[in-house]
PDB file of C-alpha atoms in Angstrom:
ATOM      1  CA  MET E 190      -0.140   0.007   0.100  1.00 72.00           C
ATOM      2  CA  LYS E 191       1.334   3.184  -0.945  1.00 77.00           C
ATOM      3  CA  PRO E 192       1.964   5.229   2.732  1.00 81.00           C
ATOM      4  CA  LYS E 193       0.081   8.004   2.787  1.00 90.00           C
ATOM      5  CA  PRO E 194       1.990  12.129   3.177  1.00 96.00           C
ATOM      6  CA  THR E 195       2.184  13.610   6.124  1.00 98.00           C
ATOM      7  CA  THR E 196       1.363  17.436   6.318  1.00 98.00           C
ATOM      8  CA  LEU E 197       4.098  19.663   8.072  1.00 98.00           C
ATOM      9  CA  ILE E 198       2.651  23.139   8.466  1.00 98.00           C
ATOM     10  CA  ILE E 199       5.758  25.303   9.620  1.00 98.00           C
ATOM     11  CA  VAL E 200       5.627  28.867  11.025  1.00 98.00           C
ATOM     12  CA  ARG E 201       7.901  31.464  12.220  1.00 98.00           C
ATOM     13  CA  HIS E 202       7.413  32.917  15.609  1.00 98.00           C
ATOM     14  CA  GLY E 203       5.945  36.287  15.717  1.00 98.00           C
ATOM     15  CA  GLN E 204       7.430  39.551  15.342  1.00 98.00           C
ATOM     16  CA  THR E 205       9.740  39.532  19.337  1.00 98.00           C
ATOM     17  CA  ILE E 206      10.460  42.703  20.704  1.00 98.00           C
ATOM     18  CA  TRP E 207      13.936  42.046  20.087  1.00 98.00           C
ATOM     19  CA  ASN E 208      13.230  41.521  16.517  1.00 98.00           C
ATOM     20  CA  ALA E 209      11.404  45.078  16.688  1.00 98.00           C
ATOM     21  CA  GLN E 210      14.931  46.085  18.300  1.00 98.00           C
ATOM     22  CA  GLY E 211      16.995  44.312  16.418  1.00 97.00           C
ATOM     23  CA  ARG E 212      18.660  42.307  18.388  1.00 97.00           C
ATOM     24  CA  TRP E 213      19.740  38.568  17.308  1.00 97.00           C
ATOM     25  CA  GLN E 214      18.281  36.177  18.920  1.00 98.00           C
ATOM     26  CA  GLY E 215      18.927  32.615  19.310  1.00 98.00           C
ATOM     27  CA  TRP E 216      19.330  30.652  22.220  1.00 98.00           C
ATOM     28  CA  GLN E 217      18.022  33.467  24.185  1.00 98.00           C
ATOM     29  CA  ASP E 218      14.677  34.844  24.561  1.00 98.00           C
ATOM     30  CA  SER E 219      12.039  38.393  23.942  1.00 98.00           C
ATOM     31  CA  PRO E 220       8.515  38.321  24.268  1.00 98.00           C
ATOM     32  CA  LEU E 221       6.423  38.436  21.565  1.00 99.00           C
ATOM     33  CA  THR E 222       5.165  42.066  20.966  1.00 98.00           C
ATOM     34  CA  GLU E 223       1.679  43.183  20.352  1.00 98.00           C
ATOM     35  CA  LEU E 224       2.685  42.861  16.866  1.00 98.00           C
ATOM     36  CA  GLY E 225       3.291  39.230  16.869  1.00 98.00           C
ATOM     37  CA  ILE E 226       0.392  38.263  19.065  1.00 98.00           C
ATOM     38  CA  GLU E 227      -1.560  40.029  16.085  1.00 98.00           C
ATOM     39  CA  GLN E 228       0.862  38.177  13.925  1.00 98.00           C
ATOM     40  CA  ALA E 229      -0.292  34.532  15.220  1.00 98.00           C
ATOM     41  CA  GLN E 230      -3.856  34.830  15.219  1.00 98.00           C
ATOM     42  CA  THR E 231      -3.121  36.507  11.977  1.00 97.00           C
ATOM     43  CA  ALA E 232      -1.578  32.668  11.441  1.00 98.00           C
ATOM     44  CA  ALA E 233      -3.967  31.314  13.190  1.00 98.00           C
ATOM     45  CA  THR E 234      -7.218  32.160  11.174  1.00 97.00           C
ATOM     46  CA  GLU E 235      -5.698  31.408   7.936  1.00 96.00           C
ATOM     47  CA  LEU E 236      -5.073  27.925   9.727  1.00 97.00           C
ATOM     48  CA  ARG E 237      -8.847  27.484  10.363  1.00 94.00           C
ATOM     49  CA  ASP E 238      -9.760  25.281   7.299  1.00 93.00           C
ATOM     50  CA  TYR E 239      -6.388  22.192   8.727  1.00 97.00           C
ATOM     51  CA  ALA E 240      -7.506  19.723  10.355  1.00 97.00           C
ATOM     52  CA  VAL E 241      -3.803  19.851  13.026  1.00 98.00           C
ATOM     53  CA  ASP E 242      -3.315  16.408  14.412  1.00 99.00           C
ATOM     54  CA  ARG E 243      -0.578  17.340  16.305  1.00 99.00           C
ATOM     55  CA  ALA E 244       1.672  20.250  17.449  1.00 99.00           C
ATOM     56  CA  PHE E 245       5.002  20.572  17.941  1.00 99.00           C
ATOM     57  CA  THR E 246       6.571  23.676  19.099  1.00 99.00           C
ATOM     58  CA  SER E 247      10.702  24.777  19.674  1.00 99.00           C
ATOM     59  CA  ASP E 248      10.908  25.022  23.249  1.00 98.00           C
ATOM     60  CA  ALA E 249      11.802  28.714  23.144  1.00 99.00           C
ATOM     61  CA  GLY E 250       9.621  31.208  24.914  1.00 98.00           C
ATOM     62  CA  ARG E 251       8.660  32.772  22.078  1.00 99.00           C
ATOM     63  CA  ALA E 252       7.880  30.313  19.291  1.00 99.00           C
ATOM     64  CA  VAL E 253       5.808  28.712  22.618  1.00 99.00           C
ATOM     65  CA  GLN E 254       3.839  31.498  23.042  1.00 99.00           C
ATOM     66  CA  THR E 255       3.433  31.543  18.933  1.00 99.00           C
ATOM     67  CA  ALA E 256       2.467  28.232  19.438  1.00 99.00           C
ATOM     68  CA  GLU E 257      -0.391  27.857  22.024  1.00 99.00           C
ATOM     69  CA  ILE E 258      -2.140  31.031  20.050  1.00 98.00           C
ATOM     70  CA  LEU E 259      -1.934  28.397  16.692  1.00 98.00           C
ATOM     71  CA  ALA E 260      -2.869  25.391  18.139  1.00 99.00           C
ATOM     72  CA  ALA E 261      -5.895  26.806  21.051  1.00 98.00           C
ATOM     73  CA  PRO E 262      -8.045  26.149  17.909  1.00 97.00           C
ATOM     74  CA  HIS E 263      -7.345  22.911  17.180  1.00 98.00           C
ATOM     75  CA  GLY E 264      -7.970  21.914  20.638  1.00 98.00           C
ATOM     76  CA  LEU E 265      -4.172  20.683  20.381  1.00 98.00           C
ATOM     77  CA  ILE E 266      -1.742  22.221  22.999  1.00 98.00           C
ATOM     78  CA  ALA E 267       1.394  22.529  21.848  1.00 99.00           C
ATOM     79  CA  ILE E 268       4.656  19.733  22.285  1.00 99.00           C
ATOM     80  CA  PRO E 269       8.026  22.198  23.415  1.00 99.00           C
ATOM     81  CA  VAL E 270      11.373  20.226  21.557  1.00 98.00           C
ATOM     82  CA  PRO E 271      15.003  21.217  21.105  1.00 98.00           C
ATOM     83  CA  GLU E 272      15.440  20.375  17.936  1.00 98.00           C
ATOM     84  CA  LEU E 273      13.141  22.950  16.489  1.00 99.00           C
ATOM     85  CA  ARG E 274      14.890  25.566  18.025  1.00 98.00           C
ATOM     86  CA  GLU E 275      16.616  28.457  16.219  1.00 98.00           C
ATOM     87  CA  ARG E 276      20.460  28.152  15.450  1.00 97.00           C
ATOM     88  CA  ASN E 277      22.284  28.619  18.174  1.00 98.00           C
ATOM     89  CA  TYR E 278      24.551  32.310  17.488  1.00 97.00           C
ATOM     90  CA  GLY E 279      26.588  32.214  20.773  1.00 97.00           C
ATOM     91  CA  GLY E 280      28.170  35.365  21.413  1.00 97.00           C
ATOM     92  CA  TYR E 281      26.301  37.866  19.359  1.00 97.00           C
ATOM     93  CA  GLU E 282      22.991  36.536  21.095  1.00 98.00           C
ATOM     94  CA  GLY E 283      21.080  39.992  22.627  1.00 98.00           C
ATOM     95  CA  LEU E 284      22.832  42.198  20.360  1.00 97.00           C
ATOM     96  CA  THR E 285      22.460  44.449  17.451  1.00 96.00           C
ATOM     97  CA  SER E 286      24.846  44.057  14.450  1.00 93.00           C
ATOM     98  CA  VAL E 287      26.673  47.173  14.884  1.00 94.00           C
ATOM     99  CA  GLU E 288      27.564  45.708  18.403  1.00 96.00           C
ATOM    100  CA  ILE E 289      28.688  43.330  17.694  1.00 95.00           C
ATOM    101  CA  GLU E 290      31.045  44.446  14.975  1.00 93.00           C
ATOM    102  CA  GLU E 291      32.255  46.414  17.935  1.00 94.00           C
ATOM    103  CA  ARG E 292      32.813  43.502  20.373  1.00 94.00           C
ATOM    104  CA  PHE E 293      33.521  40.947  17.658  1.00 94.00           C
ATOM    105  CA  PRO E 294      35.410  42.888  14.377  1.00 92.00           C
ATOM    106  CA  GLY E 295      35.437  41.224  11.128  1.00 87.00           C
ATOM    107  CA  SER E 296      33.795  38.014  12.442  1.00 89.00           C
ATOM    108  CA  ARG E 297      30.801  38.183  11.041  1.00 85.00           C
ATOM    109  CA  TYR E 298      30.234  35.575   7.526  1.00 83.00           C
ATOM    110  CA  THR E 299      31.395  36.978   4.472  1.00 80.00           C
ATOM    111  CA  ALA E 300      30.579  35.329   0.823  1.00 72.00           C
ATOM    112  CA  GLY E 301      34.177  34.004  -1.083  1.00 73.00           C
ATOM    113  CA  ARG E 302      35.792  33.555   2.547  1.00 77.00           C
ATOM    114  CA  ASP E 303      32.588  31.249   3.815  1.00 83.00           C
ATOM    115  CA  THR E 304      29.639  29.119   3.211  1.00 86.00           C
ATOM    116  CA  ARG E 305      26.784  29.838   4.898  1.00 88.00           C
ATOM    117  CA  GLU E 306      26.608  25.763   6.180  1.00 90.00           C
ATOM    118  CA  ASN E 307      29.702  26.324   7.489  1.00 91.00           C
ATOM    119  CA  TRP E 308      30.068  29.683   8.915  1.00 93.00           C
ATOM    120  CA  ARG E 309      30.295  29.833  12.794  1.00 95.00           C
ATOM    121  CA  PRO E 310      29.109  32.535  14.862  1.00 95.00           C
ATOM    122  CA  PRO E 311      31.423  32.877  18.250  1.00 96.00           C
ATOM    123  CA  ASP E 312      30.762  30.347  20.240  1.00 96.00           C
ATOM    124  CA  GLY E 313      27.408  29.100  18.156  1.00 97.00           C
ATOM    125  CA  GLU E 314      26.267  27.112  15.545  1.00 96.00           C
ATOM    126  CA  THR E 315      26.735  26.821  11.888  1.00 95.00           C
ATOM    127  CA  LEU E 316      23.561  25.846  10.287  1.00 93.00           C
ATOM    128  CA  SER E 317      24.725  22.495   8.788  1.00 93.00           C
ATOM    129  CA  GLU E 318      24.926  21.535  12.356  1.00 96.00           C
ATOM    130  CA  VAL E 319      21.505  23.088  12.770  1.00 96.00           C
ATOM    131  CA  ARG E 320      20.029  20.915  10.008  1.00 94.00           C
ATOM    132  CA  ASP E 321      21.901  17.698  11.534  1.00 95.00           C
ATOM    133  CA  ARG E 322      19.713  18.253  14.805  1.00 96.00           C
ATOM    134  CA  VAL E 323      16.249  19.186  12.643  1.00 96.00           C
ATOM    135  CA  ALA E 324      16.372  16.223   9.768  1.00 94.00           C
ATOM    136  CA  PRO E 325      16.090  13.096  11.728  1.00 96.00           C
ATOM    137  CA  PHE E 326      13.663  15.040  14.364  1.00 96.00           C
ATOM    138  CA  VAL E 327      11.582  15.679  11.486  1.00 95.00           C
ATOM    139  CA  GLU E 328      11.761  12.396   9.658  1.00 96.00           C
ATOM    140  CA  ASN E 329      10.962  10.817  12.836  1.00 97.00           C
ATOM    141  CA  LEU E 330       7.713  12.180  12.532  1.00 97.00           C
ATOM    142  CA  VAL E 331       7.281  11.135   9.204  1.00 96.00           C
ATOM    143  CA  ARG E 332       7.292   7.946  10.470  1.00 96.00           C
ATOM    144  CA  ASP E 333       6.161   7.709  12.955  1.00 97.00           C
ATOM    145  CA  PHE E 334       2.527  10.456  11.803  1.00 97.00           C
ATOM    146  CA  PRO E 335       2.360   9.186   8.456  1.00 96.00           C
ATOM    147  CA  GLY E 336      -1.030  11.070   7.089  1.00 97.00           C
ATOM    148  CA  GLN E 337      -1.005  12.851   9.902  1.00 98.00           C
ATOM    149  CA  THR E 338      -0.959  17.167   9.918  1.00 98.00           C
ATOM    150  CA  LEU E 339       1.196  18.341  11.859  1.00 99.00           C
ATOM    151  CA  LEU E 340       2.343  21.600  13.051  1.00 99.00           C
ATOM    152  CA  LEU E 341       5.210  22.624  13.682  1.00 99.00           C
ATOM    153  CA  VAL E 342       6.569  25.460  15.214  1.00 99.00           C
ATOM    154  CA  THR E 343       9.832  27.044  14.861  1.00 99.00           C
ATOM    155  CA  HIS E 344      12.093  29.721  13.886  1.00 98.00           C
ATOM    156  CA  SER E 345      13.920  31.804  10.846  1.00 97.00           C
ATOM    157  CA  GLY E 346      17.001  29.295  10.796  1.00 96.00           C
ATOM    158  CA  VAL E 347      15.393  26.079  10.871  1.00 97.00           C
ATOM    159  CA  VAL E 348      12.365  27.341   8.097  1.00 97.00           C
ATOM    160  CA  ARG E 349      15.381  28.348   5.942  1.00 95.00           C
ATOM    161  CA  VAL E 350      16.896  24.584   6.290  1.00 94.00           C
ATOM    162  CA  PHE E 351      13.530  23.167   5.446  1.00 94.00           C
ATOM    163  CA  ASP E 352      13.418  25.889   2.388  1.00 95.00           C
ATOM    164  CA  SER E 353      17.308  24.959   1.062  1.00 93.00           C
ATOM    165  CA  ILE E 354      16.011  20.687   1.636  1.00 91.00           C
ATOM    166  CA  CYS E 355      13.123  21.254  -0.721  1.00 91.00           C
ATOM    167  CA  SER E 356      14.426  22.813  -3.341  1.00 91.00           C
ATOM    168  CA  GLY E 357      18.137  21.242  -3.608  1.00 91.00           C
ATOM    169  CA  LYS E 358      19.716  24.527  -3.149  1.00 91.00           C
ATOM    170  CA  SER E 359      22.608  25.804  -1.251  1.00 90.00           C
ATOM    171  CA  LEU E 360      21.778  28.286   1.963  1.00 87.00           C
ATOM    172  CA  ASP E 361      23.601  30.469  -0.278  1.00 87.00           C
ATOM    173  CA  GLU E 362      21.623  30.409  -3.057  1.00 90.00           C
ATOM    174  CA  ILE E 363      17.954  31.405  -1.232  1.00 89.00           C
ATOM    175  CA  TRP E 364      19.784  33.545   1.653  1.00 87.00           C
ATOM    176  CA  SER E 365      17.530  36.639   0.157  1.00 88.00           C
ATOM    177  CA  ARG E 366      14.315  34.146   0.516  1.00 93.00           C
ATOM    178  CA  GLN E 367      13.677  35.919   4.699  1.00 93.00           C
ATOM    179  CA  PRO E 368      10.894  33.780   5.885  1.00 97.00           C
ATOM    180  CA  PRO E 369       8.624  36.748   7.658  1.00 97.00           C
ATOM    181  CA  ASN E 370       7.537  36.483  11.410  1.00 98.00           C
ATOM    182  CA  ALA E 371       4.276  34.811  11.022  1.00 98.00           C
ATOM    183  CA  CYS E 372       5.446  32.867   7.529  1.00 97.00           C
ATOM    184  CA  ILE E 373       3.288  29.818   6.864  1.00 98.00           C
ATOM    185  CA  PHE E 374       5.424  27.291   4.973  1.00 97.00           C
ATOM    186  CA  VAL E 375       3.327  23.876   4.486  1.00 98.00           C
ATOM    187  CA  LEU E 376       5.118  20.541   3.182  1.00 97.00           C
ATOM    188  CA  LYS E 377       3.859  17.545   1.951  1.00 97.00           C
ATOM    189  CA  ALA E 378       6.475  15.019   3.393  1.00 95.00           C
ATOM    190  CA  LEU E 379       7.222  10.863   2.449  1.00 93.00           C
ATOM    191  CA  VAL E 380      10.264   9.830   4.367  1.00 88.00           C
ATOM    192  CA  GLY E 381      13.750  10.979   2.709  1.00 87.00           C
ATOM    193  CA  HIS E 382      11.065  13.345   0.526  1.00 90.00           C
ATOM    194  CA  LEU E 383       9.893  17.003   0.822  1.00 92.00           C
ATOM    195  CA  GLU E 384       7.232  18.741  -1.434  1.00 94.00           C
ATOM    196  CA  VAL E 385       6.007  22.265  -1.115  1.00 95.00           C
ATOM    197  CA  GLU E 386       2.466  22.442  -1.135  1.00 95.00           C
ATOM    198  CA  ARG E 387       2.284  26.378   0.143  1.00 95.00           C
ATOM    199  CA  ASP E 388       5.587  28.589  -0.060  1.00 95.00           C
ATOM    200  CA  PHE E 389       6.466  31.539   2.972  1.00 95.00           C
ATOM    201  CA  LEU E 390       6.476  34.032   0.350  1.00 88.00           C
ATOM    202  CA  PRO E 391       4.186  33.811  -2.056  1.00 64.00           C
ATOM    203  CA  ALA E 392       4.902  35.626  -5.503  1.00 51.00           C
ATOM    204  CA  THR E 393       2.425  37.856  -4.754  1.00 39.00           C
ATOM    205  CA  GLU E 394       4.191  39.039  -1.968  1.00 41.00           C
ATOM    206  CA  ASN E 395       1.023  39.492   0.429  1.00 35.00           C
ATOM    207  CA  VAL E 396       2.605  37.545   3.035  1.00 35.00           C
ATOM    208  CA  LEU E 397       2.338  37.501   6.881  1.00 33.00           C
ATOM    209  CA  GLY E 398       4.088  40.092   9.104  1.00 31.00           C
ATOM    210  CA  LYS E 399       4.810  42.405   6.581  1.00 26.00           C
TER     211      LYS E 399
END
């Protein structure tokens, strides 16, 4: 019997205080702004026609806060998991780009010197390492819950990893595709295969969070 694809609804958290201030977050956290709460509520309305079976979220507070808004209409409580965390930005976390350059001069990603996948912030993670923790987790979800619809609330770095896997392109190639706050990315998944059903950047550019 042909296996049924699992539907993965991947949503980035709503805008946070540090997003609004231009501060790098990573594994550190800040709460949603009023706009971020509105973005999550708008996303929840967008998802009302999906029959969501289970919900998982990054264990970061901003993602949990977003997931509570998204999961409630489906009668679900999202399960926090560390695998869906944002990339660890190490020493950059809590700083603006200007402050990073002052404190860690010359350490930022430089095209030609590094690849996006392998560049490491001071004491942080590479995107390859993010992919290595996200991909097996999702593979297990697809194997364990065939044919179900799963909500995953996460972060821009993780959304970009999914985008790279689906497109078969490197992170350098897709980097200009910035996932907006509370964007929705819907994938159909079989073990070893991901296919985009709804892009997080519609052609109309009428995207959540803008």
